[in-house]
Amino acid sequence: MFKILLAVVLGVGGLPFAYGADLLSVYQQVLEADPRVRLAELNVQIGEAREQQVIADLLPQLNITSSISTIRQDLEGNNSLISGRGDRASFKGERYSAVLSQPLFDLPKYYNWQRQQEVTNQAEHDQLETQQQIMLDVVQYYFKVLLAQDNLSVAENETVVSKAILLQLQELYKRQLVKITNLMEAQARSDLANAELLAAQTALVMAKEQLTELTGHSVQQLTPLRDDLTFQPVEGGVETWLERLAANNATLLSKRDVIKADNSSVKQQRSGHLPVVDFQLSVQRTDLGFNSSSVGLTNITSASVNVNMPLFTSGKTTAFHAEAIHRLESSKLQYETEFRKLRRELITNLTEINASVEKIRATKVALASAKKNYQAMNKGFKYGVVDSSGVFEAQRILSQANRDLFEAKYQYIFSRTNLLHLGGTISTHEIELINQWLAPS
């Protein structure tokens, strides 16, 4: 019986899987189901449409108007005997006009165009951040499910072994071969294993729900990690990765776009004190004259250059300029705050990667020792030289070694993916690379 239990305990992590979806297929499902993909795309399209709106303010505008009127005139102060006219006259009139206008000097509109260009760039960088965040979420949630599954397998084996030892001790107690204290300890260990099993099951359900939130449907069996996978430290030191953070991180790029947009806004508001010059060409055809009087059909063509100079706005322009300056300062401080936060996260993840590599190596050694220890304790218990406490303790050490190894492996993947995300280098190619770390179907 204990040979069977020994095989169960030592086989944790090597149980056969009914392999299902791999990381790459889950990622494709998320791209099709996650609303963030379409939302980011719409924000870019909104930015492009607004950019076209402000560009139009700098380009020629042509307006055509037409009107057909019925006019009634009441004449006062006229002597009808002298003038020969009555006191009232009615007639119809027509007016057709076309006006072409072109801004010649309008700095507020020009800087508004520059500002909107940066706003569009910000939307594009936000879209890039969304795409990279989705990649990060897929990797994180996928391997959180695998971690929860591995922890559940450890808990299930602890439950099986604890219950088997308890049954064995109950039989020995009936024959008065063990003390009641040994039996009570085994009962407590079995109850604790059941509680840990329930916690592991709950953790798996929650992990699957996180992944379901991304894919939009229930998670089936996932493909696990390969057993022969080798974990290596990432290339590059802190300075190298900090350079990548500053140059490639989509969040920082977006915040730099905000700074550029706010800088253009400052120029836009400051130029509100300057004159605005535009050219206007109009063509008119009408049979109405001054005060809508009836005249012969007339064609009128005029060209003009208009200058509008603001002299007094009761401080409105100055207040707009001050607000723009404050917004620019605020956006710079927000950038600095975000950079410091991301810098700390980057160094933390880089440190955790190298620590995980060493921890994996050390835990593999500890796991091998724990297996030998369990074998020895199990053999001693079989011959009556070791009590159940020693077997339970050996089992606990072995289970903890398995958990530590699982945790170290997945922490390496989590930290590495976070580092690539912070450095702005995470991509579909990286998803494909990590997918090769999974067991073949």
Short mmCIF file of C-alpha atoms in Angstrom, two decimals:
data_model
loop_
_atom_site.label_atom_id
_atom_site.label_comp_id
_atom_site.label_asym_id
_atom_site.label_seq_id
_atom_site.Cartn_x
_atom_site.Cartn_y
_atom_site.Cartn_z
CA MET A 1 0.00 0.00 0.00
CA PHE A 2 2.75 2.46 0.91
CA LYS A 3 4.53 1.67 -2.35
CA ILE A 4 1.45 2.97 -4.14
CA LEU A 5 1.33 6.07 -1.94
CA LEU A 6 5.02 6.65 -2.53
CA ALA A 7 4.50 6.54 -6.28
CA VAL A 8 1.60 9.01 -5.99
CA VAL A 9 3.54 11.53 -3.90
CA LEU A 10 6.77 11.37 -5.88
CA GLY A 11 4.85 11.68 -9.15
CA VAL A 12 3.45 15.15 -8.40
CA GLY A 13 4.07 17.42 -11.37
CA GLY A 14 4.43 14.51 -13.76
CA LEU A 15 0.80 13.46 -14.05
CA PRO A 16 -0.57 13.00 -17.58
CA PHE A 17 -2.66 15.85 -19.03
CA ALA A 18 -5.40 15.89 -21.59
CA TYR A 19 -3.78 18.77 -23.44
CA GLY A 20 -6.08 21.45 -24.80
CA ALA A 21 -5.59 25.07 -25.82
CA ASP A 22 -2.08 26.46 -25.91
CA LEU A 23 -0.98 30.04 -25.24
CA LEU A 24 -1.06 31.14 -28.87
CA SER A 25 -4.61 29.89 -29.47
CA VAL A 26 -5.81 31.57 -26.28
CA TYR A 27 -4.18 34.82 -27.43
CA GLN A 28 -6.02 34.61 -30.77
CA GLN A 29 -9.29 34.07 -28.90
CA VAL A 30 -8.64 37.13 -26.77
CA LEU A 31 -7.91 39.30 -29.82
CA GLU A 32 -11.31 38.33 -31.21
CA ALA A 33 -13.24 38.72 -27.95
CA ASP A 34 -11.62 41.47 -25.87
CA PRO A 35 -13.49 44.79 -26.34
CA ARG A 36 -10.32 46.72 -25.50
CA VAL A 37 -8.99 45.92 -28.97
CA ARG A 38 -11.86 47.64 -30.76
CA LEU A 39 -12.07 50.43 -28.20
CA ALA A 40 -8.41 51.38 -28.74
CA GLU A 41 -8.95 51.28 -32.50
CA LEU A 42 -11.97 53.58 -32.20
CA ASN A 43 -10.00 56.07 -30.10
CA VAL A 44 -7.38 56.30 -32.86
CA GLN A 45 -10.09 56.81 -35.47
CA ILE A 46 -11.67 59.53 -33.32
CA GLY A 47 -8.30 61.27 -33.07
CA GLU A 48 -7.79 61.10 -36.84
CA ALA A 49 -11.28 62.50 -37.47
CA ARG A 50 -10.63 65.41 -35.09
CA GLU A 51 -7.33 66.07 -36.81
CA GLN A 52 -9.15 66.36 -40.13
CA GLN A 53 -11.56 68.82 -38.50
CA VAL A 54 -8.83 71.19 -37.38
CA ILE A 55 -6.91 70.86 -40.67
CA ALA A 56 -10.07 72.02 -42.44
CA ASP A 57 -9.91 75.28 -40.46
CA LEU A 58 -6.63 76.08 -42.25
CA LEU A 59 -7.84 75.23 -45.76
CA PRO A 60 -10.08 77.18 -48.16
CA GLN A 61 -13.79 77.28 -47.42
CA LEU A 62 -16.39 77.82 -50.15
CA ASN A 63 -20.01 78.64 -49.30
CA ILE A 64 -22.89 79.16 -51.73
CA THR A 65 -26.15 80.79 -50.70
CA SER A 66 -29.31 81.66 -52.56
CA SER A 67 -32.56 83.35 -51.59
CA ILE A 68 -35.85 84.23 -53.26
CA SER A 69 -37.82 86.95 -51.49
CA THR A 70 -41.18 88.59 -51.66
CA ILE A 71 -40.86 92.17 -50.47
CA ARG A 72 -43.54 94.66 -49.51
CA GLN A 73 -42.63 98.34 -49.07
CA ASP A 74 -44.81 100.87 -47.26
CA LEU A 75 -43.89 104.41 -48.34
CA GLU A 76 -44.35 107.26 -45.86
CA GLY A 77 -44.13 111.00 -46.48
CA ASN A 78 -44.75 110.72 -50.24
CA ASN A 79 -47.33 112.81 -52.01
CA SER A 80 -49.01 110.40 -54.37
CA LEU A 81 -50.30 113.29 -56.53
CA ILE A 82 -46.76 114.51 -57.13
CA SER A 83 -44.85 111.23 -57.22
CA GLY A 84 -47.53 109.30 -58.99
CA ARG A 85 -46.89 106.34 -56.66
CA GLY A 86 -49.10 104.75 -54.11
CA ASP A 87 -48.18 104.22 -50.43
CA ARG A 88 -47.47 100.50 -50.85
CA ALA A 89 -45.44 98.42 -53.30
CA SER A 90 -44.82 94.65 -53.55
CA PHE A 91 -42.26 92.82 -55.69
CA LYS A 92 -40.08 89.71 -55.77
CA GLY A 93 -36.30 89.61 -55.53
CA GLU A 94 -33.52 87.06 -55.95
CA ARG A 95 -30.00 86.90 -54.57
CA TYR A 96 -27.26 84.31 -55.33
CA SER A 97 -23.77 84.46 -53.85
CA ALA A 98 -20.58 82.40 -53.53
CA VAL A 99 -17.92 83.23 -50.95
CA LEU A 100 -14.40 81.75 -50.92
CA SER A 101 -12.30 82.35 -47.80
CA GLN A 102 -8.75 81.35 -46.93
CA PRO A 103 -6.90 82.03 -43.65
CA LEU A 104 -3.60 83.81 -44.31
CA PHE A 105 -2.32 84.29 -40.78
CA ASP A 106 -4.08 82.50 -37.94
CA LEU A 107 -1.65 81.12 -35.36
CA PRO A 108 -4.33 79.86 -32.92
CA LYS A 109 -5.71 77.54 -35.62
CA TYR A 110 -2.19 76.46 -36.63
CA TYR A 111 -1.17 75.53 -33.09
CA ASN A 112 -4.52 73.85 -32.54
CA TRP A 113 -3.68 71.65 -35.54
CA GLN A 114 -0.29 70.82 -34.03
CA ARG A 115 -1.93 70.03 -30.70
CA GLN A 116 -4.44 67.68 -32.32
CA GLN A 117 -1.62 65.87 -34.14
CA GLU A 118 -0.06 65.08 -30.77
CA VAL A 119 -3.45 64.00 -29.40
CA THR A 120 -3.74 61.55 -32.30
CA ASN A 121 -0.22 60.28 -31.59
CA GLN A 122 -1.25 59.81 -27.98
CA ALA A 123 -4.23 57.68 -29.07
CA GLU A 124 -1.91 55.55 -31.22
CA HIS A 125 0.48 55.00 -28.31
CA ASP A 126 -2.48 54.20 -26.05
CA GLN A 127 -3.54 51.63 -28.64
CA LEU A 128 -0.02 50.16 -28.56
CA GLU A 129 -0.16 50.03 -24.76
CA THR A 130 -3.54 48.27 -24.94
CA GLN A 131 -2.16 45.68 -27.37
CA GLN A 132 0.87 45.04 -25.15
CA GLN A 133 -1.26 44.94 -22.00
CA ILE A 134 -3.46 42.30 -23.61
CA MET A 135 -0.37 40.21 -24.38
CA LEU A 136 0.77 40.60 -20.79
CA ASP A 137 -2.68 39.68 -19.45
CA VAL A 138 -2.87 36.57 -21.63
CA VAL A 139 0.51 35.30 -20.42
CA GLN A 140 -0.17 36.17 -16.78
CA TYR A 141 -3.68 34.67 -16.61
CA TYR A 142 -2.76 31.60 -18.67
CA PHE A 143 0.10 30.64 -16.38
CA LYS A 144 -1.86 31.57 -13.26
CA VAL A 145 -4.29 28.84 -14.27
CA LEU A 146 -1.40 26.40 -14.74
CA LEU A 147 0.04 27.39 -11.36
CA ALA A 148 -3.34 26.86 -9.71
CA GLN A 149 -3.65 23.47 -11.42
CA ASP A 150 -0.20 22.40 -10.21
CA ASN A 151 -0.94 23.54 -6.66
CA LEU A 152 -4.22 21.64 -6.82
CA SER A 153 -2.40 18.47 -7.89
CA VAL A 154 -0.11 18.83 -4.85
CA ALA A 155 -3.11 19.36 -2.56
CA GLU A 156 -4.93 16.37 -4.03
CA ASN A 157 -1.93 14.12 -3.44
CA GLU A 158 -1.56 15.40 0.12
CA THR A 159 -5.22 14.55 0.71
CA VAL A 160 -4.85 11.04 -0.71
CA VAL A 161 -1.70 10.27 1.25
CA SER A 162 -2.99 11.78 4.50
CA LYS A 163 -6.23 9.81 4.29
CA ALA A 164 -4.36 6.59 3.51
CA ILE A 165 -2.04 7.04 6.48
CA LEU A 166 -5.05 7.80 8.69
CA LEU A 167 -6.78 4.58 7.58
CA GLN A 168 -3.59 2.63 8.20
CA LEU A 169 -3.23 4.07 11.71
CA GLN A 170 -6.89 3.36 12.48
CA GLU A 171 -6.29 -0.30 11.70
CA LEU A 172 -3.13 -0.34 13.84
CA TYR A 173 -4.95 1.42 16.68
CA LYS A 174 -7.65 -1.26 16.69
CA ARG A 175 -4.88 -3.78 17.31
CA GLN A 176 -3.37 -1.41 19.91
CA LEU A 177 -0.14 -1.05 17.95
CA VAL A 178 -0.12 2.81 17.97
CA LYS A 179 -0.99 5.45 20.48
CA ILE A 180 -4.16 7.52 20.42
CA THR A 181 -2.00 10.64 20.00
CA ASN A 182 -0.64 9.30 16.69
CA LEU A 183 -4.17 8.65 15.51
CA MET A 184 -5.37 12.13 16.50
CA GLU A 185 -2.39 13.72 14.76
CA ALA A 186 -3.18 11.78 11.58
CA GLN A 187 -6.80 12.91 11.79
CA ALA A 188 -5.71 16.53 12.17
CA ARG A 189 -3.30 16.21 9.23
CA SER A 190 -6.05 14.71 7.07
CA ASP A 191 -8.50 17.49 7.97
CA LEU A 192 -5.86 20.12 7.22
CA ALA A 193 -5.16 18.50 3.85
CA ASN A 194 -8.87 18.63 3.03
CA ALA A 195 -8.99 22.33 3.92
CA GLU A 196 -5.94 23.04 1.74
CA LEU A 197 -7.54 21.08 -1.09
CA LEU A 198 -10.65 23.28 -0.87
CA ALA A 199 -8.48 26.42 -0.95
CA ALA A 200 -6.59 25.10 -4.01
CA GLN A 201 -9.85 24.32 -5.81
CA THR A 202 -11.12 27.84 -5.09
CA ALA A 203 -7.89 29.37 -6.37
CA LEU A 204 -8.21 27.38 -9.61
CA VAL A 205 -11.79 28.53 -10.15
CA MET A 206 -10.78 32.16 -9.65
CA ALA A 207 -7.78 31.83 -11.97
CA LYS A 208 -9.97 30.32 -14.69
CA GLU A 209 -12.49 33.13 -14.28
CA GLN A 210 -9.77 35.71 -14.87
CA LEU A 211 -8.85 33.99 -18.13
CA THR A 212 -12.52 33.62 -19.06
CA GLU A 213 -12.89 37.38 -18.69
CA LEU A 214 -10.34 37.77 -21.49
CA THR A 215 -11.51 35.04 -23.85
CA GLY A 216 -15.25 35.53 -23.34
CA HIS A 217 -15.95 31.82 -22.82
CA SER A 218 -15.17 29.06 -20.35
CA VAL A 219 -11.60 27.84 -20.09
CA GLN A 220 -10.94 24.21 -21.00
CA GLN A 221 -7.80 22.19 -20.32
CA LEU A 222 -4.63 24.19 -21.01
CA THR A 223 -1.31 22.89 -22.29
CA PRO A 224 1.22 22.77 -19.41
CA LEU A 225 4.90 23.70 -19.32
CA ARG A 226 7.51 21.28 -20.59
CA ASP A 227 9.40 19.42 -17.88
CA ASP A 228 12.77 19.86 -19.63
CA LEU A 229 12.51 23.64 -19.93
CA THR A 230 15.72 25.55 -19.13
CA PHE A 231 15.38 28.99 -17.53
CA GLN A 232 18.04 31.57 -18.37
CA PRO A 233 18.66 35.12 -17.08
CA VAL A 234 17.65 37.91 -19.46
CA GLU A 235 20.29 39.76 -21.40
CA GLY A 236 21.20 43.32 -20.47
CA GLY A 237 21.72 45.14 -17.21
CA VAL A 238 19.69 47.79 -15.42
CA GLU A 239 20.97 50.68 -17.54
CA THR A 240 20.16 48.87 -20.77
CA TRP A 241 16.61 48.17 -19.68
CA LEU A 242 16.13 51.70 -18.36
CA GLU A 243 17.08 53.01 -21.80
CA ARG A 244 14.48 50.71 -23.34
CA LEU A 245 11.93 51.90 -20.79
CA ALA A 246 12.48 55.56 -21.70
CA ALA A 247 12.59 54.91 -25.45
CA ASN A 248 9.91 52.26 -25.99
CA ASN A 249 7.43 52.14 -23.11
CA ALA A 250 4.02 52.95 -24.61
CA THR A 251 2.69 54.59 -21.44
CA LEU A 252 5.64 56.99 -21.28
CA LEU A 253 5.39 57.69 -25.01
CA SER A 254 1.72 58.55 -24.52
CA LYS A 255 2.51 60.91 -21.66
CA ARG A 256 5.20 62.60 -23.76
CA ASP A 257 2.55 63.17 -26.41
CA VAL A 258 0.41 64.84 -23.75
CA ILE A 259 3.32 67.16 -22.91
CA LYS A 260 3.77 68.06 -26.58
CA ALA A 261 0.03 68.66 -26.97
CA ASP A 262 -0.06 70.89 -23.89
CA ASN A 263 2.98 72.79 -25.17
CA SER A 264 1.13 73.48 -28.43
CA SER A 265 -1.88 74.55 -26.37
CA VAL A 266 0.28 77.12 -24.57
CA LYS A 267 1.39 78.55 -27.94
CA GLN A 268 -2.20 78.51 -29.14
CA GLN A 269 -3.49 80.53 -26.19
CA ARG A 270 -0.55 82.93 -26.25
CA SER A 271 -1.15 83.66 -29.94
CA GLY A 272 -4.66 84.75 -29.06
CA HIS A 273 -3.19 88.26 -28.61
CA LEU A 274 -2.08 88.38 -32.27
CA PRO A 275 -4.10 89.55 -35.27
CA VAL A 276 -5.89 87.14 -37.59
CA VAL A 277 -5.70 87.75 -41.35
CA ASP A 278 -7.81 86.05 -43.98
CA PHE A 279 -8.57 86.49 -47.67
CA GLN A 280 -12.13 86.54 -48.99
CA LEU A 281 -13.43 86.43 -52.55
CA SER A 282 -17.17 86.81 -53.14
CA VAL A 283 -19.38 86.77 -56.24
CA GLN A 284 -23.01 87.94 -56.06
CA ARG A 285 -25.88 88.11 -58.56
CA THR A 286 -29.02 89.93 -57.42
CA ASP A 287 -31.86 92.20 -58.44
CA LEU A 288 -32.12 93.74 -54.97
CA GLY A 289 -30.38 96.91 -53.95
CA PHE A 290 -30.02 98.99 -50.80
CA ASN A 291 -32.68 98.25 -48.19
CA SER A 292 -33.97 95.46 -50.44
CA SER A 293 -35.08 97.95 -53.07
CA SER A 294 -35.87 96.67 -56.52
CA VAL A 295 -33.09 97.28 -59.07
CA GLY A 296 -31.99 95.72 -62.29
CA LEU A 297 -30.14 92.40 -62.31
CA THR A 298 -26.62 93.11 -61.00
CA ASN A 299 -23.40 91.03 -60.82
CA ILE A 300 -20.99 91.99 -58.02
CA THR A 301 -17.47 90.58 -57.52
CA SER A 302 -15.28 91.60 -54.57
CA ALA A 303 -11.92 90.52 -53.13
CA SER A 304 -10.80 91.56 -49.67
CA VAL A 305 -8.14 90.95 -47.03
CA ASN A 306 -9.60 91.12 -43.53
CA VAL A 307 -7.58 91.81 -40.40
CA ASN A 308 -9.06 91.11 -36.98
CA MET A 309 -7.02 92.44 -34.05
CA PRO A 310 -8.18 91.67 -30.47
CA LEU A 311 -7.60 94.76 -28.31
CA PHE A 312 -9.44 94.05 -25.08
CA THR A 313 -10.98 90.74 -23.88
CA SER A 314 -11.34 91.52 -20.16
CA GLY A 315 -8.49 89.13 -19.28
CA LYS A 316 -10.05 86.10 -20.98
CA THR A 317 -7.12 85.42 -23.31
CA THR A 318 -4.63 85.82 -20.46
CA ALA A 319 -6.61 83.41 -18.29
CA PHE A 320 -6.67 80.80 -21.08
CA HIS A 321 -2.90 81.19 -21.45
CA ALA A 322 -2.35 80.75 -17.70
CA GLU A 323 -4.50 77.62 -17.65
CA ALA A 324 -2.50 76.15 -20.54
CA ILE A 325 0.78 76.80 -18.70
CA HIS A 326 -0.52 75.04 -15.59
CA ARG A 327 -1.70 72.07 -17.64
CA LEU A 328 1.74 71.79 -19.23
CA GLU A 329 3.45 71.79 -15.85
CA SER A 330 0.97 69.21 -14.56
CA SER A 331 1.58 66.87 -17.51
CA LYS A 332 5.35 67.08 -16.97
CA LEU A 333 4.97 66.14 -13.31
CA GLN A 334 2.66 63.26 -14.23
CA TYR A 335 5.29 61.99 -16.65
CA GLU A 336 7.98 62.13 -13.99
CA THR A 337 5.74 60.34 -11.49
CA GLU A 338 4.94 57.58 -13.98
CA PHE A 339 8.59 57.19 -14.99
CA ARG A 340 9.70 56.73 -11.39
CA LYS A 341 6.98 54.14 -10.76
CA LEU A 342 7.83 52.19 -13.91
CA ARG A 343 11.55 52.42 -13.16
CA ARG A 344 10.97 50.80 -9.77
CA GLU A 345 8.83 48.06 -11.33
CA LEU A 346 11.44 47.40 -14.00
CA ILE A 347 14.29 47.00 -11.53
CA THR A 348 12.09 44.79 -9.34
CA ASN A 349 11.19 42.48 -12.22
CA LEU A 350 14.77 42.33 -13.48
CA THR A 351 15.93 41.35 -10.00
CA GLU A 352 13.15 38.77 -9.64
CA ILE A 353 14.07 37.13 -12.95
CA ASN A 354 17.67 36.50 -11.91
CA ALA A 355 16.52 35.44 -8.44
CA SER A 356 13.99 33.02 -9.96
CA VAL A 357 16.67 31.36 -12.07
CA GLU A 358 18.77 30.69 -8.97
CA LYS A 359 15.71 29.67 -6.97
CA ILE A 360 14.71 27.13 -9.65
CA ARG A 361 18.14 25.54 -9.51
CA ALA A 362 18.15 25.44 -5.70
CA THR A 363 14.58 24.15 -5.50
CA LYS A 364 15.32 21.29 -7.89
CA VAL A 365 18.10 20.20 -5.55
CA ALA A 366 15.79 20.60 -2.55
CA LEU A 367 13.07 18.59 -4.31
CA ALA A 368 15.47 15.72 -5.01
CA SER A 369 16.50 15.72 -1.33
CA ALA A 370 12.86 15.88 -0.21
CA LYS A 371 12.03 12.83 -2.35
CA LYS A 372 14.89 10.86 -0.82
CA ASN A 373 13.84 11.97 2.66
CA TYR A 374 10.26 10.86 2.04
CA GLN A 375 11.43 7.51 0.73
CA ALA A 376 13.55 6.99 3.83
CA MET A 377 10.78 8.01 6.21
CA ASN A 378 8.25 5.85 4.41
CA LYS A 379 10.58 2.86 4.60
CA GLY A 380 11.23 3.52 8.29
CA PHE A 381 7.52 3.75 9.01
CA LYS A 382 6.99 0.45 7.20
CA TYR A 383 9.47 -1.29 9.53
CA GLY A 384 8.22 0.52 12.62
CA VAL A 385 11.34 2.60 13.35
CA VAL A 386 9.67 5.90 12.40
CA ASP A 387 6.26 7.04 13.62
CA SER A 388 3.60 8.74 11.51
CA SER A 389 4.81 12.22 12.51
CA GLY A 390 8.02 11.67 10.59
CA VAL A 391 6.12 10.53 7.48
CA PHE A 392 3.75 13.50 7.64
CA GLU A 393 6.65 15.92 8.04
CA ALA A 394 8.50 14.34 5.12
CA GLN A 395 5.34 14.59 3.05
CA ARG A 396 4.93 18.26 4.01
CA ILE A 397 8.52 19.04 3.02
CA LEU A 398 8.09 17.23 -0.30
CA SER A 399 4.84 19.05 -1.07
CA GLN A 400 6.36 22.40 -0.18
CA ALA A 401 9.36 21.68 -2.41
CA ASN A 402 6.98 20.96 -5.29
CA ARG A 403 5.07 24.18 -4.61
CA ASP A 404 8.28 26.19 -4.40
CA LEU A 405 9.47 24.82 -7.73
CA PHE A 406 6.16 25.59 -9.41
CA GLU A 407 6.15 29.08 -7.91
CA ALA A 408 9.72 29.79 -9.02
CA LYS A 409 9.06 28.65 -12.59
CA TYR A 410 5.92 30.69 -13.02
CA GLN A 411 7.40 33.71 -11.24
CA TYR A 412 10.20 33.66 -13.81
CA ILE A 413 7.63 33.80 -16.61
CA PHE A 414 5.60 36.53 -14.87
CA SER A 415 8.65 38.70 -14.18
CA ARG A 416 10.13 38.18 -17.64
CA THR A 417 6.88 39.12 -19.39
CA ASN A 418 6.45 42.16 -17.13
CA LEU A 419 10.00 43.24 -17.94
CA LEU A 420 9.40 42.99 -21.67
CA HIS A 421 6.16 44.94 -21.28
CA LEU A 422 7.90 47.69 -19.33
CA GLY A 423 10.70 47.80 -21.89
CA GLY A 424 8.15 48.09 -24.70
CA THR A 425 9.53 45.00 -26.46
CA ILE A 426 6.73 42.51 -25.83
CA SER A 427 5.22 41.37 -29.13
CA THR A 428 3.42 38.56 -30.89
CA HIS A 429 6.83 37.00 -31.52
CA GLU A 430 7.31 36.78 -27.75
CA ILE A 431 3.94 35.02 -27.39
CA GLU A 432 5.06 32.51 -30.04
CA LEU A 433 8.37 32.01 -28.21
CA ILE A 434 6.69 31.36 -24.85
CA ASN A 435 4.26 29.03 -26.58
CA GLN A 436 7.25 26.84 -27.50
CA TRP A 437 7.89 26.38 -23.77
CA LEU A 438 4.69 24.35 -23.50
CA ALA A 439 4.50 20.59 -23.75
CA PRO A 440 3.91 19.31 -27.31
CA SER A 441 0.37 18.22 -28.08
#
